[in-house]
Coordinates of C-alpha atoms in Angstrom, one line a residue:
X16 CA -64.8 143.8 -82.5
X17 CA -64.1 140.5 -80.5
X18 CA -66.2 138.1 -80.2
X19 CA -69.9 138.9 -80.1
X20 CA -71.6 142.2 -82.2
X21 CA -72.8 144.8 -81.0
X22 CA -75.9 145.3 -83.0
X23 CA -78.2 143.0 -80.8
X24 CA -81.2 145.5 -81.4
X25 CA -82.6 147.3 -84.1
X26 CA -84.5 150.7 -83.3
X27 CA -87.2 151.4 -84.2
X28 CA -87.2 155.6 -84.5
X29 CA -83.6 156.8 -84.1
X30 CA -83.1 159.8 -82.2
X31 CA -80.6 162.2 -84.2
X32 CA -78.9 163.2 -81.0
X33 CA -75.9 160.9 -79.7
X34 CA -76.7 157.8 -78.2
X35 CA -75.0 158.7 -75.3
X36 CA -76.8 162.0 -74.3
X37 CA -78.5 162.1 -71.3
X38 CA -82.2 162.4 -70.2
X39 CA -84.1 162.5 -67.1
X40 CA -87.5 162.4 -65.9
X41 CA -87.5 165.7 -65.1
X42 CA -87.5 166.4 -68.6
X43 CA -83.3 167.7 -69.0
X44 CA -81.2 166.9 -71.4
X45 CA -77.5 167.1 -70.9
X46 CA -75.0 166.3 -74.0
X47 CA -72.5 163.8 -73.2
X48 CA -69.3 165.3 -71.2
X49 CA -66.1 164.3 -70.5
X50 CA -65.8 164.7 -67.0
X51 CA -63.2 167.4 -65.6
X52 CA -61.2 165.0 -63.5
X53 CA -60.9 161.3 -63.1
X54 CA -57.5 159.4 -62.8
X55 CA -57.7 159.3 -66.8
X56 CA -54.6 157.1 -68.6
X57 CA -53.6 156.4 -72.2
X58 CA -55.7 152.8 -72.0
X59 CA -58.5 153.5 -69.8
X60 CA -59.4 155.6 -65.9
X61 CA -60.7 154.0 -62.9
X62 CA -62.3 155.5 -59.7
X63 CA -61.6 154.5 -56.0
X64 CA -63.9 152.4 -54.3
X65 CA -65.1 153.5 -50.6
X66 CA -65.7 150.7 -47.5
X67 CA -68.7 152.7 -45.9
X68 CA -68.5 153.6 -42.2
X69 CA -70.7 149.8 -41.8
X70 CA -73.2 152.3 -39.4
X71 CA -76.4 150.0 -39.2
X72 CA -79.9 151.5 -38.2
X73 CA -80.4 150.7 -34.7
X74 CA -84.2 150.8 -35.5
X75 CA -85.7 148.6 -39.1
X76 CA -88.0 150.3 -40.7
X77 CA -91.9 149.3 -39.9
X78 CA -92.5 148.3 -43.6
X79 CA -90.2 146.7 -45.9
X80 CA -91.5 146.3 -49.7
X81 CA -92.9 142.6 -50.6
X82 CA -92.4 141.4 -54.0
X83 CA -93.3 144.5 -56.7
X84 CA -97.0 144.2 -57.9
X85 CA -96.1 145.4 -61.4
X86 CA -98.6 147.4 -63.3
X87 CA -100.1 146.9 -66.7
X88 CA -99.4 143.0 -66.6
X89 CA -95.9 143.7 -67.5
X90 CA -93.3 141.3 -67.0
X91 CA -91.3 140.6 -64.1
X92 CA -87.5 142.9 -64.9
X93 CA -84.9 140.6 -66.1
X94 CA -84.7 137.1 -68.1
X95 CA -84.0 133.7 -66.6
X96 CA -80.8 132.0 -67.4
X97 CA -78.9 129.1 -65.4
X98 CA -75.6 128.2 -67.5
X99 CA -75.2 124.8 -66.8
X100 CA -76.0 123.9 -62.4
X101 CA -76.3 127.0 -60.6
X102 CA -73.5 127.9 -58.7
X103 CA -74.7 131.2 -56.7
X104 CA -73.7 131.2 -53.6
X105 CA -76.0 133.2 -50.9
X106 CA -74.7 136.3 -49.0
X107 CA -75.3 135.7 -45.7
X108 CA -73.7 139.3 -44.1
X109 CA -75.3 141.7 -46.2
X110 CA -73.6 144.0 -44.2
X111 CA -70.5 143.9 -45.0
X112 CA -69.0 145.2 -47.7
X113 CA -68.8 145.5 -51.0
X114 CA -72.4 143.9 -50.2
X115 CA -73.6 146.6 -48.0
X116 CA -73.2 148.7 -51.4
X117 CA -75.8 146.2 -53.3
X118 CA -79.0 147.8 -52.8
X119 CA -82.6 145.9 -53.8
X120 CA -85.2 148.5 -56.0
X121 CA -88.8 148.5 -55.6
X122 CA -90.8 150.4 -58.2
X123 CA -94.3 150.1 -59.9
X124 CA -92.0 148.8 -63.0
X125 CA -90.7 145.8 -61.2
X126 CA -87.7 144.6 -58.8
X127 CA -84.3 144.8 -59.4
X128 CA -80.8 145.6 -58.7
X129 CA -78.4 148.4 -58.3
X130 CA -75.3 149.5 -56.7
X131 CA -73.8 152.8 -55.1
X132 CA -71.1 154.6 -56.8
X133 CA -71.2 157.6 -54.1
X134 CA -73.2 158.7 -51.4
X135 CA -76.4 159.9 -53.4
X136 CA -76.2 158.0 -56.9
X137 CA -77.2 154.1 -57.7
X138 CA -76.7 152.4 -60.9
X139 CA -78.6 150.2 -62.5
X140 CA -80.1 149.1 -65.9
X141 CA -82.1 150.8 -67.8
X142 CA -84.8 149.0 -68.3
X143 CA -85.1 148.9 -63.9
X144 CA -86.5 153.2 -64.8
X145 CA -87.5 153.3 -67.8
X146 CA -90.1 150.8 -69.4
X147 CA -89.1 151.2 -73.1
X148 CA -92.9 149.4 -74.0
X149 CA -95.1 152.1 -72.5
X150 CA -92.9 154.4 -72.6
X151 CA -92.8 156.0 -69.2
X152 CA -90.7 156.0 -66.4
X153 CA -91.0 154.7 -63.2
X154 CA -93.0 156.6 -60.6
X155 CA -90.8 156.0 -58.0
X156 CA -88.8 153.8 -56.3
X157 CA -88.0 152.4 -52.8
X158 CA -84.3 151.3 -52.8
X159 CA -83.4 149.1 -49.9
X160 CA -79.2 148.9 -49.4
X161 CA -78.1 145.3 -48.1
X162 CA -81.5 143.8 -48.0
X163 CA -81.8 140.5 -46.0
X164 CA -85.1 139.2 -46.7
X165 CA -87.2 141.5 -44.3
X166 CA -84.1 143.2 -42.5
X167 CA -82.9 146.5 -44.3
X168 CA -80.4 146.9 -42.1
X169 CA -79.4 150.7 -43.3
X170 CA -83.2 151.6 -43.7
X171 CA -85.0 152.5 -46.6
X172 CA -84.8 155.7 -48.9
X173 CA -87.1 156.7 -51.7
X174 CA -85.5 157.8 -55.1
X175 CA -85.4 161.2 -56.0
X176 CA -84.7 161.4 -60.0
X177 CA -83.9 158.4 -63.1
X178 CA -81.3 159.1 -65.9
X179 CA -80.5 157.1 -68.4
X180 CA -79.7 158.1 -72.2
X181 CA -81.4 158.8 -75.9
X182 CA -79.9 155.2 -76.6
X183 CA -82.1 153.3 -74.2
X184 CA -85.1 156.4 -74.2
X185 CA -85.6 156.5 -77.7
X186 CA -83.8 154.5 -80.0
X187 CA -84.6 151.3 -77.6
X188 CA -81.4 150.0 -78.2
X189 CA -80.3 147.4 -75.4
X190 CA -76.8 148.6 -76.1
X191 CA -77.6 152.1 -74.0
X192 CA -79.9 150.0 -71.6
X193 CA -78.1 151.7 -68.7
X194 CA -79.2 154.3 -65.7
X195 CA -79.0 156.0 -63.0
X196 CA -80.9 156.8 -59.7
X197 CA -80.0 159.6 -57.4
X198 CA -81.6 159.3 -53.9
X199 CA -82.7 162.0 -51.0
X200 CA -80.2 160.2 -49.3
X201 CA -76.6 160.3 -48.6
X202 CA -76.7 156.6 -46.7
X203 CA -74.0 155.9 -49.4
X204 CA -71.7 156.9 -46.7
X205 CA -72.5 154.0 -44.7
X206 CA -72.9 151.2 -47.3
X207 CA -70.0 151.6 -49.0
X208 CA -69.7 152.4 -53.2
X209 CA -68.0 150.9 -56.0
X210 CA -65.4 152.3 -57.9
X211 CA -65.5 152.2 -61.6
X212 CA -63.0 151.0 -64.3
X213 CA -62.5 151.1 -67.7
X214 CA -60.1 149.9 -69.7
X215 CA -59.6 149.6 -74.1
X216 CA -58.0 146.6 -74.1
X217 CA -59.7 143.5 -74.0
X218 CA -60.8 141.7 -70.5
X219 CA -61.5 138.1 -71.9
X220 CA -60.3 135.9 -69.4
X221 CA -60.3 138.4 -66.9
X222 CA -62.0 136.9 -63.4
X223 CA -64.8 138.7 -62.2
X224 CA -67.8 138.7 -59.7
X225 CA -71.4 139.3 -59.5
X226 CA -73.7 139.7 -56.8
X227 CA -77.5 141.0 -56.5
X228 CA -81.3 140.3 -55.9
X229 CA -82.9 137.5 -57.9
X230 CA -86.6 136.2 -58.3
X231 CA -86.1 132.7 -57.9
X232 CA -84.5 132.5 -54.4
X233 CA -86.4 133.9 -51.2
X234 CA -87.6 137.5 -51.7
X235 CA -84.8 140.1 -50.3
X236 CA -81.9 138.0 -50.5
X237 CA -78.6 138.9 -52.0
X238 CA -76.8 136.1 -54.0
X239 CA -72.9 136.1 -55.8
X240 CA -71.3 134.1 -58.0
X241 CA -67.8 134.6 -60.1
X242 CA -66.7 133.7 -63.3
X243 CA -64.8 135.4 -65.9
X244 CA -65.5 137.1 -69.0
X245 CA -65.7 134.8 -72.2
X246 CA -66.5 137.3 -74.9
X247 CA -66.2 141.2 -75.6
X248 CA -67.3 143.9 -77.8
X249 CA -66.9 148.0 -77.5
X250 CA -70.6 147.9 -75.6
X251 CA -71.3 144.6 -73.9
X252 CA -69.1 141.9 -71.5
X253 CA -70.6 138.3 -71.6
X254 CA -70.0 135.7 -69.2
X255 CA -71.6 132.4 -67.6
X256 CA -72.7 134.0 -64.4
X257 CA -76.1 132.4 -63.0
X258 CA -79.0 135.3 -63.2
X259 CA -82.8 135.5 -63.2
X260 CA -84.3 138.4 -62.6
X261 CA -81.5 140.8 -61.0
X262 CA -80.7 143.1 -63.8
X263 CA -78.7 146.3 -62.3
X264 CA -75.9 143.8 -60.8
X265 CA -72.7 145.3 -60.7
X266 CA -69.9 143.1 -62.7
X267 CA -66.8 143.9 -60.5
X268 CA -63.2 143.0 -60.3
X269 CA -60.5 143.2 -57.2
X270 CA -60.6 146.1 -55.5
X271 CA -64.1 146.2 -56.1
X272 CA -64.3 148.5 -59.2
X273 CA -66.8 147.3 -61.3
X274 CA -66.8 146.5 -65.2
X275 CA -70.1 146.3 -66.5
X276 CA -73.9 146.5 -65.3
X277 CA -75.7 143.4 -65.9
X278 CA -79.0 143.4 -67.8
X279 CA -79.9 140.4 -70.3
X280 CA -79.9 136.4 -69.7
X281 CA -79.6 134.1 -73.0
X282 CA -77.4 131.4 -73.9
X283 CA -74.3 130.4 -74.3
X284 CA -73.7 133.7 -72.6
X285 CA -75.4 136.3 -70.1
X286 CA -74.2 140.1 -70.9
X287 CA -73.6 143.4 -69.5
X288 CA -73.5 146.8 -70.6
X289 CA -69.7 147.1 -70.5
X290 CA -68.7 150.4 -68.7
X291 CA -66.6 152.2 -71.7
X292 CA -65.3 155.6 -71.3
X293 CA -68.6 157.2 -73.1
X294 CA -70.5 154.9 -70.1
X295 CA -67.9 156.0 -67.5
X296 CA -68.3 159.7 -68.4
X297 CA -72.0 159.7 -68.3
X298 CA -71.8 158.2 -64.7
X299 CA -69.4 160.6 -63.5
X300 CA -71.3 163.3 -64.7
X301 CA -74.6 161.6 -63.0
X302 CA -72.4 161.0 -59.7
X303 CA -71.2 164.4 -59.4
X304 CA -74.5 166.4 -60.5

């Protein structure tokens, strides 16, 4: 270990499969798989990212989701925490990427953030599908690619299934508190995706970026800031990043392959689930299925 340790949470009822095995709301459950190609090395594999063909809707859509009215008095997704002065800067072309790839989520959980990693597959936090208090999954979700306050300037699409894993499902661990969302949609062709990287060698010190949808700006808009990461450990990044309230973020680095997805506030540090190779493989297997 470096730095910080891992064991943040203590579950309550562990499940005896691996942490990492997969689970949807349609009630599968996949063991975790290596996947059958990737541009795998000794220290780590990384995935291309894709600019998007930019193709705007000539046409918004009549209604764009307000501000989720979240059921059951929970809370709104994602914790408060300015490091210091704030030092996000707003994103002003949505459209352009990597932004375009940035997509705001709407659900009868709460609001948050995700990003494309192909065509049909979002990634986000866990806790953004999957409400580890009542346990139950979202309903559904409206996920809205480049949102600029009212404008969704690639439309709207409605999700079609959540995945996450046993370690955020049923051992409520906010180590596993990762997920996925495929869509009835392949508008990923337009926005744009991330690549992924991972890497076993440390990354403190290593510069990185953040951008996504908060709740204390105005409603819809997309805001960045870049720092770099201060401490490590085999399942979480932590760095000084400004967030409150846009858990899914992508962490990303040049060449916009991202690094971790962010999901807790706190202090000295903010954190991410850091995208390892048992993380990487369960998104492949997500993006490819």
């Amino acid at each position: 270990m470096i730095g910080l340790s891992s064991a943040e949470a203590t579950p309550a009822s562990k499940s005896k499969l691996s942490p990492y095995t997969m689970v949807s709301n349609e009630g599968t459950i996949t063991a975790p798989t290596k996947p059958s190609s990737n541009s795998r090395k000794r220290d780590g594999a990384t995935t291309s990212s894709y600019k998007g063909t930019g193709e705007t809707v000539t046409k918004q859509p009549s209604t764009v989701t307000k501000r989720a009215e979240v059921k059951n008095n929970l809370p709104f997704i994602g914790v408060k925490s300015i490091i210091g002065s704030d030092d996000r800067v707003r994103v002003n072309r949505t459209t352009s990427f990597p932004y375009s790839a940035i997509v705001q989520i709407s659900s009868d959980i709460g609001d948050c953030t995700g990003w494309f990693i192909n065509a049909d597959t979002i990634v986000t936090a866990g806790h953004c599908v999957y409400n580890i208090d009542t346990d139950k999954w979202a309903t559904g979700a409206t996920i809205t690619p480049g949102r600029d306050r009212n404008n969704a300037p690639f439309g709207t699409v409605k999700s079609k299934s959540f995945h996450s894993v046993e370690g955020w499902i049923t051992n409520k661990d906010t180590n596993y508190d990762y997920a996925a969302i495929k869509i009835n949609s392949d508008i990923g062709n337009k926005t744009g995706w991330f690549g992924l990287n991972w890497k076993t060698v440390t990354r403190i010190g290593s510069g990185e970026t953040m951008s996504g949808y908060p709740r204390d700006k105005d409603y819809g808009t997309q805001w960045r800031q870049s720092d770099k990461i201060r401490q490590v450990n085999d399942k979480k990044l932590y760095y000084t990043n400004d967030t409150n309230g846009q858990s899914g973020s992508p962490v990303y680095q040049k060449n916009n392959h991202s690094i971790a997805i962010h999901t807790d506030g706190g202090n000295p540090y903010n954190q991410g689930i850091r995208i390892n190779e048992d993380v990487f493989n369960n998104l492949m297997y997500w993006k490819d299925h």
